[in-house]
Amino acid sequence: MPIRKALFSDIPALQELLQQVLLVHHQARPDIFKAKGSKFSNEELEKILGQEFTPIFVFESESREILGHLFCSIKEPNSPVLNPIKTLFIEDLCVDEKARGQKVGEQLYRFAEDYARKIGCYNLTLNVWNDNVRALRFYERLGLQAQETVMEKINLI
């Protein structure tokens, strides 16, 4: 399988993919998302890569090119009202724009499901912006359903 844990040497490719994700969000919601920037500095990515509860995986082609990434976090609530279930949360799933339509995203998602089972998770969750219609339909096609809805009213300033 061309999916493996990310390495420090993958940080430049991760940064490129994170920029692509940002641009998708900016195009959908320029009022919220900037056109350029990075969610993480290289130093922050190094720290994340070193943490057991925030695994990052990459999809690597036969020619060793990174075509997608999967940022995860393992969550176990400590709450008086929530059951102590273990959740794999997909923080970010991105497929390089030049590899879209080649089932890379589906393979990354299926990998996440298998990984969640392997580490004993009750469920797998993620957030998706309603304006990102392609992503929303993609996840619905894979069997995900809405768990909660975040609503907004804008122009309050």
mmCIF file with all atom_site columns, C-alpha atoms in Angstrom:
data_model
loop_
_atom_site.group_PDB
_atom_site.id
_atom_site.type_symbol
_atom_site.label_atom_id
_atom_site.label_alt_id
_atom_site.label_comp_id
_atom_site.label_asym_id
_atom_site.label_entity_id
_atom_site.label_seq_id
_atom_site.pdbx_PDB_ins_code
_atom_site.Cartn_x
_atom_site.Cartn_y
_atom_site.Cartn_z
_atom_site.occupancy
_atom_site.B_iso_or_equiv
_atom_site.pdbx_formal_charge
_atom_site.auth_seq_id
_atom_site.auth_comp_id
_atom_site.auth_asym_id
_atom_site.auth_atom_id
_atom_site.pdbx_PDB_model_num
ATOM 1   C CA . MET A 1 1   ? 0.000   0.000  0.000   1.00 0.00 ? 1   MET A CA 1
ATOM 2   C CA . PRO A 1 2   ? 1.393   3.422  -0.899  1.00 0.00 ? 2   PRO A CA 1
ATOM 3   C CA . ILE A 1 3   ? 0.247   4.940  2.419   1.00 0.00 ? 3   ILE A CA 1
ATOM 4   C CA . ARG A 1 4   ? 2.803   5.351  5.163   1.00 0.00 ? 4   ARG A CA 1
ATOM 5   C CA . LYS A 1 5   ? 3.518   7.456  8.220   1.00 0.00 ? 5   LYS A CA 1
ATOM 6   C CA . ALA A 1 6   ? 4.857   10.864 7.322   1.00 0.00 ? 6   ALA A CA 1
ATOM 7   C CA . LEU A 1 7   ? 8.527   11.646 7.913   1.00 0.00 ? 7   LEU A CA 1
ATOM 8   C CA . PHE A 1 8   ? 10.295  14.907 8.679   1.00 0.00 ? 8   PHE A CA 1
ATOM 9   C CA . SER A 1 9   ? 11.554  14.847 5.095   1.00 0.00 ? 9   SER A CA 1
ATOM 10  C CA . ASP A 1 10  ? 7.903   15.030 3.919   1.00 0.00 ? 10  ASP A CA 1
ATOM 11  C CA . ILE A 1 11  ? 7.346   18.458 5.487   1.00 0.00 ? 11  ILE A CA 1
ATOM 12  C CA . PRO A 1 12  ? 7.830   20.444 2.227   1.00 0.00 ? 12  PRO A CA 1
ATOM 13  C CA . ALA A 1 13  ? 5.239   18.247 0.467   1.00 0.00 ? 13  ALA A CA 1
ATOM 14  C CA . LEU A 1 14  ? 2.885   18.540 3.460   1.00 0.00 ? 14  LEU A CA 1
ATOM 15  C CA . GLN A 1 15  ? 3.220   22.326 3.310   1.00 0.00 ? 15  GLN A CA 1
ATOM 16  C CA . GLU A 1 16  ? 2.341   22.317 -0.408  1.00 0.00 ? 16  GLU A CA 1
ATOM 17  C CA . LEU A 1 17  ? -0.763  20.213 0.224   1.00 0.00 ? 17  LEU A CA 1
ATOM 18  C CA . LEU A 1 18  ? -1.791  22.381 3.185   1.00 0.00 ? 18  LEU A CA 1
ATOM 19  C CA . GLN A 1 19  ? -1.594  25.400 0.850   1.00 0.00 ? 19  GLN A CA 1
ATOM 20  C CA . GLN A 1 20  ? -3.894  23.616 -1.611  1.00 0.00 ? 20  GLN A CA 1
ATOM 21  C CA . VAL A 1 21  ? -6.390  22.934 1.192   1.00 0.00 ? 21  VAL A CA 1
ATOM 22  C CA . LEU A 1 22  ? -6.259  26.574 2.242   1.00 0.00 ? 22  LEU A CA 1
ATOM 23  C CA . LEU A 1 23  ? -6.925  27.713 -1.321  1.00 0.00 ? 23  LEU A CA 1
ATOM 24  C CA . VAL A 1 24  ? -10.000 25.454 -1.595  1.00 0.00 ? 24  VAL A CA 1
ATOM 25  C CA . HIS A 1 25  ? -11.339 26.944 1.635   1.00 0.00 ? 25  HIS A CA 1
ATOM 26  C CA . HIS A 1 26  ? -10.450 30.482 0.551   1.00 0.00 ? 26  HIS A CA 1
ATOM 27  C CA . GLN A 1 27  ? -12.325 30.039 -2.734  1.00 0.00 ? 27  GLN A CA 1
ATOM 28  C CA . ALA A 1 28  ? -15.400 28.856 -0.839  1.00 0.00 ? 28  ALA A CA 1
ATOM 29  C CA . ARG A 1 29  ? -15.174 31.335 2.061   1.00 0.00 ? 29  ARG A CA 1
ATOM 30  C CA . PRO A 1 30  ? -12.844 34.275 1.344   1.00 0.00 ? 30  PRO A CA 1
ATOM 31  C CA . ASP A 1 31  ? -14.481 36.091 4.237   1.00 0.00 ? 31  ASP A CA 1
ATOM 32  C CA . ILE A 1 32  ? -12.912 33.563 6.633   1.00 0.00 ? 32  ILE A CA 1
ATOM 33  C CA . PHE A 1 33  ? -9.870  32.031 4.918   1.00 0.00 ? 33  PHE A CA 1
ATOM 34  C CA . LYS A 1 34  ? -6.804  33.820 3.559   1.00 0.00 ? 34  LYS A CA 1
ATOM 35  C CA . ALA A 1 35  ? -5.508  32.948 0.088   1.00 0.00 ? 35  ALA A CA 1
ATOM 36  C CA . LYS A 1 36  ? -1.985  32.171 1.260   1.00 0.00 ? 36  LYS A CA 1
ATOM 37  C CA . GLY A 1 37  ? -0.340  30.962 4.400   1.00 0.00 ? 37  GLY A CA 1
ATOM 38  C CA . SER A 1 38  ? 0.147   27.805 6.355   1.00 0.00 ? 38  SER A CA 1
ATOM 39  C CA . LYS A 1 39  ? -1.825  26.185 9.097   1.00 0.00 ? 39  LYS A CA 1
ATOM 40  C CA . PHE A 1 40  ? 1.454   25.054 10.691  1.00 0.00 ? 40  PHE A CA 1
ATOM 41  C CA . SER A 1 41  ? 5.053   26.187 10.681  1.00 0.00 ? 41  SER A CA 1
ATOM 42  C CA . ASN A 1 42  ? 7.710   23.598 9.835   1.00 0.00 ? 42  ASN A CA 1
ATOM 43  C CA . GLU A 1 43  ? 8.610   23.476 13.534  1.00 0.00 ? 43  GLU A CA 1
ATOM 44  C CA . GLU A 1 44  ? 4.977   22.816 14.482  1.00 0.00 ? 44  GLU A CA 1
ATOM 45  C CA . LEU A 1 45  ? 4.803   20.017 11.904  1.00 0.00 ? 45  LEU A CA 1
ATOM 46  C CA . GLU A 1 46  ? 7.949   18.469 13.376  1.00 0.00 ? 46  GLU A CA 1
ATOM 47  C CA . LYS A 1 47  ? 6.312   18.515 16.807  1.00 0.00 ? 47  LYS A CA 1
ATOM 48  C CA . ILE A 1 48  ? 3.074   17.004 15.478  1.00 0.00 ? 48  ILE A CA 1
ATOM 49  C CA . LEU A 1 49  ? 5.026   14.271 13.687  1.00 0.00 ? 49  LEU A CA 1
ATOM 50  C CA . GLY A 1 50  ? 6.668   13.371 16.992  1.00 0.00 ? 50  GLY A CA 1
ATOM 51  C CA . GLN A 1 51  ? 3.414   12.942 18.912  1.00 0.00 ? 51  GLN A CA 1
ATOM 52  C CA . GLU A 1 52  ? 1.731   9.559  19.179  1.00 0.00 ? 52  GLU A CA 1
ATOM 53  C CA . PHE A 1 53  ? -1.815  10.971 19.380  1.00 0.00 ? 53  PHE A CA 1
ATOM 54  C CA . THR A 1 54  ? -1.516  13.079 16.174  1.00 0.00 ? 54  THR A CA 1
ATOM 55  C CA . PRO A 1 55  ? -0.413  10.692 13.429  1.00 0.00 ? 55  PRO A CA 1
ATOM 56  C CA . ILE A 1 56  ? 0.097   12.006 9.911   1.00 0.00 ? 56  ILE A CA 1
ATOM 57  C CA . PHE A 1 57  ? 0.082   9.655  6.943   1.00 0.00 ? 57  PHE A CA 1
ATOM 58  C CA . VAL A 1 58  ? 1.004   10.288 3.322   1.00 0.00 ? 58  VAL A CA 1
ATOM 59  C CA . PHE A 1 59  ? 0.040   8.656  0.047   1.00 0.00 ? 59  PHE A CA 1
ATOM 60  C CA . GLU A 1 60  ? 3.224   8.112  -1.928  1.00 0.00 ? 60  GLU A CA 1
ATOM 61  C CA . SER A 1 61  ? 3.258   7.255  -5.632  1.00 0.00 ? 61  SER A CA 1
ATOM 62  C CA . GLU A 1 62  ? 5.535   4.629  -7.161  1.00 0.00 ? 62  GLU A CA 1
ATOM 63  C CA . SER A 1 63  ? 7.831   7.478  -8.162  1.00 0.00 ? 63  SER A CA 1
ATOM 64  C CA . ARG A 1 64  ? 7.988   8.540  -4.473  1.00 0.00 ? 64  ARG A CA 1
ATOM 65  C CA . GLU A 1 65  ? 5.889   11.673 -4.998  1.00 0.00 ? 65  GLU A CA 1
ATOM 66  C CA . ILE A 1 66  ? 3.523   12.638 -2.159  1.00 0.00 ? 66  ILE A CA 1
ATOM 67  C CA . LEU A 1 67  ? 0.022   12.754 -3.679  1.00 0.00 ? 67  LEU A CA 1
ATOM 68  C CA . GLY A 1 68  ? -2.017  13.177 -0.520  1.00 0.00 ? 68  GLY A CA 1
ATOM 69  C CA . HIS A 1 69  ? -1.978  13.445 3.234   1.00 0.00 ? 69  HIS A CA 1
ATOM 70  C CA . LEU A 1 70  ? -4.087  12.425 6.196   1.00 0.00 ? 70  LEU A CA 1
ATOM 71  C CA . PHE A 1 71  ? -3.732  14.342 9.464   1.00 0.00 ? 71  PHE A CA 1
ATOM 72  C CA . CYS A 1 72  ? -5.410  12.569 12.384  1.00 0.00 ? 72  CYS A CA 1
ATOM 73  C CA . SER A 1 73  ? -5.835  13.005 16.101  1.00 0.00 ? 73  SER A CA 1
ATOM 74  C CA . ILE A 1 74  ? -6.849  10.397 18.612  1.00 0.00 ? 74  ILE A CA 1
ATOM 75  C CA . LYS A 1 75  ? -9.378  11.743 21.090  1.00 0.00 ? 75  LYS A CA 1
ATOM 76  C CA . GLU A 1 76  ? -10.648 10.256 24.327  1.00 0.00 ? 76  GLU A CA 1
ATOM 77  C CA . PRO A 1 77  ? -12.951 12.627 26.212  1.00 0.00 ? 77  PRO A CA 1
ATOM 78  C CA . ASN A 1 78  ? -12.617 13.057 29.942  1.00 0.00 ? 78  ASN A CA 1
ATOM 79  C CA . SER A 1 79  ? -16.059 14.424 30.722  1.00 0.00 ? 79  SER A CA 1
ATOM 80  C CA . PRO A 1 80  ? -18.733 13.933 33.364  1.00 0.00 ? 80  PRO A CA 1
ATOM 81  C CA . VAL A 1 81  ? -21.407 13.724 30.642  1.00 0.00 ? 81  VAL A CA 1
ATOM 82  C CA . LEU A 1 82  ? -19.702 11.958 27.732  1.00 0.00 ? 82  LEU A CA 1
ATOM 83  C CA . ASN A 1 83  ? -18.981 8.277  27.518  1.00 0.00 ? 83  ASN A CA 1
ATOM 84  C CA . PRO A 1 84  ? -15.231 7.590  27.399  1.00 0.00 ? 84  PRO A CA 1
ATOM 85  C CA . ILE A 1 85  ? -15.113 6.520  23.759  1.00 0.00 ? 85  ILE A CA 1
ATOM 86  C CA . LYS A 1 86  ? -11.981 6.632  21.662  1.00 0.00 ? 86  LYS A CA 1
ATOM 87  C CA . THR A 1 87  ? -12.374 8.591  18.417  1.00 0.00 ? 87  THR A CA 1
ATOM 88  C CA . LEU A 1 88  ? -10.123 8.978  15.407  1.00 0.00 ? 88  LEU A CA 1
ATOM 89  C CA . PHE A 1 89  ? -10.665 12.527 14.172  1.00 0.00 ? 89  PHE A CA 1
ATOM 90  C CA . ILE A 1 90  ? -9.533  13.363 10.647  1.00 0.00 ? 90  ILE A CA 1
ATOM 91  C CA . GLU A 1 91  ? -8.058  16.828 10.983  1.00 0.00 ? 91  GLU A CA 1
ATOM 92  C CA . ASP A 1 92  ? -7.179  17.123 7.318   1.00 0.00 ? 92  ASP A CA 1
ATOM 93  C CA . LEU A 1 93  ? -7.395  14.901 4.248   1.00 0.00 ? 93  LEU A CA 1
ATOM 94  C CA . CYS A 1 94  ? -5.966  16.333 1.052   1.00 0.00 ? 94  CYS A CA 1
ATOM 95  C CA . VAL A 1 95  ? -5.254  14.975 -2.396  1.00 0.00 ? 95  VAL A CA 1
ATOM 96  C CA . ASP A 1 96  ? -2.839  16.883 -4.609  1.00 0.00 ? 96  ASP A CA 1
ATOM 97  C CA . GLU A 1 97  ? -4.826  18.718 -7.273  1.00 0.00 ? 97  GLU A CA 1
ATOM 98  C CA . LYS A 1 98  ? -2.923  16.855 -10.016 1.00 0.00 ? 98  LYS A CA 1
ATOM 99  C CA . ALA A 1 99  ? -3.980  13.474 -8.562  1.00 0.00 ? 99  ALA A CA 1
ATOM 100 C CA . ARG A 1 100 ? -7.665  14.160 -7.961  1.00 0.00 ? 100 ARG A CA 1
ATOM 101 C CA . GLY A 1 101 ? -10.082 11.690 -9.510  1.00 0.00 ? 101 GLY A CA 1
ATOM 102 C CA . GLN A 1 102 ? -7.631  8.793  -9.107  1.00 0.00 ? 102 GLN A CA 1
ATOM 103 C CA . LYS A 1 103 ? -9.147  7.347  -5.884  1.00 0.00 ? 103 LYS A CA 1
ATOM 104 C CA . VAL A 1 104 ? -6.278  8.648  -3.715  1.00 0.00 ? 104 VAL A CA 1
ATOM 105 C CA . GLY A 1 105 ? -8.736  10.309 -1.320  1.00 0.00 ? 105 GLY A CA 1
ATOM 106 C CA . GLU A 1 106 ? -10.813 7.160  -1.030  1.00 0.00 ? 106 GLU A CA 1
ATOM 107 C CA . GLN A 1 107 ? -7.700  5.116  -0.277  1.00 0.00 ? 107 GLN A CA 1
ATOM 108 C CA . LEU A 1 108 ? -6.635  7.598  2.401   1.00 0.00 ? 108 LEU A CA 1
ATOM 109 C CA . TYR A 1 109 ? -10.106 7.523  3.942   1.00 0.00 ? 109 TYR A CA 1
ATOM 110 C CA . ARG A 1 110 ? -10.280 3.697  3.901   1.00 0.00 ? 110 ARG A CA 1
ATOM 111 C CA . PHE A 1 111 ? -6.822  3.644  5.491   1.00 0.00 ? 111 PHE A CA 1
ATOM 112 C CA . ALA A 1 112 ? -8.148  5.920  8.253   1.00 0.00 ? 112 ALA A CA 1
ATOM 113 C CA . GLU A 1 113 ? -11.065 3.539  8.854   1.00 0.00 ? 113 GLU A CA 1
ATOM 114 C CA . ASP A 1 114 ? -8.720  0.561  9.102   1.00 0.00 ? 114 ASP A CA 1
ATOM 115 C CA . TYR A 1 115 ? -6.345  2.470  11.367  1.00 0.00 ? 115 TYR A CA 1
ATOM 116 C CA . ALA A 1 116 ? -9.249  3.475  13.647  1.00 0.00 ? 116 ALA A CA 1
ATOM 117 C CA . ARG A 1 117 ? -10.319 -0.168 13.933  1.00 0.00 ? 117 ARG A CA 1
ATOM 118 C CA . LYS A 1 118 ? -6.739  -1.270 14.596  1.00 0.00 ? 118 LYS A CA 1
ATOM 119 C CA . ILE A 1 119 ? -6.288  1.140  17.508  1.00 0.00 ? 119 ILE A CA 1
ATOM 120 C CA . GLY A 1 120 ? -9.720  0.372  18.991  1.00 0.00 ? 120 GLY A CA 1
ATOM 121 C CA . CYS A 1 121 ? -11.717 3.471  18.117  1.00 0.00 ? 121 CYS A CA 1
ATOM 122 C CA . TYR A 1 122 ? -15.478 3.578  18.547  1.00 0.00 ? 122 TYR A CA 1
ATOM 123 C CA . ASN A 1 123 ? -15.892 6.018  15.668  1.00 0.00 ? 123 ASN A CA 1
ATOM 124 C CA . LEU A 1 124 ? -14.192 8.152  13.065  1.00 0.00 ? 124 LEU A CA 1
ATOM 125 C CA . THR A 1 125 ? -15.166 11.812 12.747  1.00 0.00 ? 125 THR A CA 1
ATOM 126 C CA . LEU A 1 126 ? -14.230 14.865 10.718  1.00 0.00 ? 126 LEU A CA 1
ATOM 127 C CA . ASN A 1 127 ? -15.430 18.344 9.883   1.00 0.00 ? 127 ASN A CA 1
ATOM 128 C CA . VAL A 1 128 ? -16.298 19.497 6.392   1.00 0.00 ? 128 VAL A CA 1
ATOM 129 C CA . TRP A 1 129 ? -17.417 22.943 5.295   1.00 0.00 ? 129 TRP A CA 1
ATOM 130 C CA . ASN A 1 130 ? -20.851 22.974 3.655   1.00 0.00 ? 130 ASN A CA 1
ATOM 131 C CA . ASP A 1 131 ? -19.495 25.247 0.908   1.00 0.00 ? 131 ASP A CA 1
ATOM 132 C CA . ASN A 1 132 ? -16.967 22.536 -0.024  1.00 0.00 ? 132 ASN A CA 1
ATOM 133 C CA . VAL A 1 133 ? -19.578 20.585 -1.943  1.00 0.00 ? 133 VAL A CA 1
ATOM 134 C CA . ARG A 1 134 ? -17.105 18.154 -3.550  1.00 0.00 ? 134 ARG A CA 1
ATOM 135 C CA . ALA A 1 135 ? -15.745 17.119 -0.156  1.00 0.00 ? 135 ALA A CA 1
ATOM 136 C CA . LEU A 1 136 ? -19.206 16.918 1.373   1.00 0.00 ? 136 LEU A CA 1
ATOM 137 C CA . ARG A 1 137 ? -20.454 14.596 -1.383  1.00 0.00 ? 137 ARG A CA 1
ATOM 138 C CA . PHE A 1 138 ? -17.228 12.566 -1.234  1.00 0.00 ? 138 PHE A CA 1
ATOM 139 C CA . TYR A 1 139 ? -17.674 11.827 2.477   1.00 0.00 ? 139 TYR A CA 1
ATOM 140 C CA . GLU A 1 140 ? -21.397 11.118 2.110   1.00 0.00 ? 140 GLU A CA 1
ATOM 141 C CA . ARG A 1 141 ? -20.594 8.647  -0.680  1.00 0.00 ? 141 ARG A CA 1
ATOM 142 C CA . LEU A 1 142 ? -18.193 6.890  1.706   1.00 0.00 ? 142 LEU A CA 1
ATOM 143 C CA . GLY A 1 143 ? -20.991 6.446  4.259   1.00 0.00 ? 143 GLY A CA 1
ATOM 144 C CA . LEU A 1 144 ? -20.432 9.324  6.656   1.00 0.00 ? 144 LEU A CA 1
ATOM 145 C CA . GLN A 1 145 ? -23.395 11.210 8.000   1.00 0.00 ? 145 GLN A CA 1
ATOM 146 C CA . ALA A 1 146 ? -23.805 14.468 9.875   1.00 0.00 ? 146 ALA A CA 1
ATOM 147 C CA . GLN A 1 147 ? -23.210 14.198 13.615  1.00 0.00 ? 147 GLN A CA 1
ATOM 148 C CA . GLU A 1 148 ? -23.857 17.838 14.472  1.00 0.00 ? 148 GLU A CA 1
ATOM 149 C CA . THR A 1 149 ? -24.363 21.113 12.652  1.00 0.00 ? 149 THR A CA 1
ATOM 150 C CA . VAL A 1 150 ? -22.563 24.388 13.292  1.00 0.00 ? 150 VAL A CA 1
ATOM 151 C CA . MET A 1 151 ? -24.643 27.384 12.272  1.00 0.00 ? 151 MET A CA 1
ATOM 152 C CA . GLU A 1 152 ? -23.667 30.987 11.760  1.00 0.00 ? 152 GLU A CA 1
ATOM 153 C CA . LYS A 1 153 ? -25.069 34.449 11.202  1.00 0.00 ? 153 LYS A CA 1
ATOM 154 C CA . ILE A 1 154 ? -22.622 36.780 9.516   1.00 0.00 ? 154 ILE A CA 1
ATOM 155 C CA . ASN A 1 155 ? -22.405 40.547 9.122   1.00 0.00 ? 155 ASN A CA 1
ATOM 156 C CA . LEU A 1 156 ? -22.739 41.295 12.804  1.00 0.00 ? 156 LEU A CA 1
ATOM 157 C CA . ILE A 1 157 ? -20.050 43.978 12.761  1.00 0.00 ? 157 ILE A CA 1
#
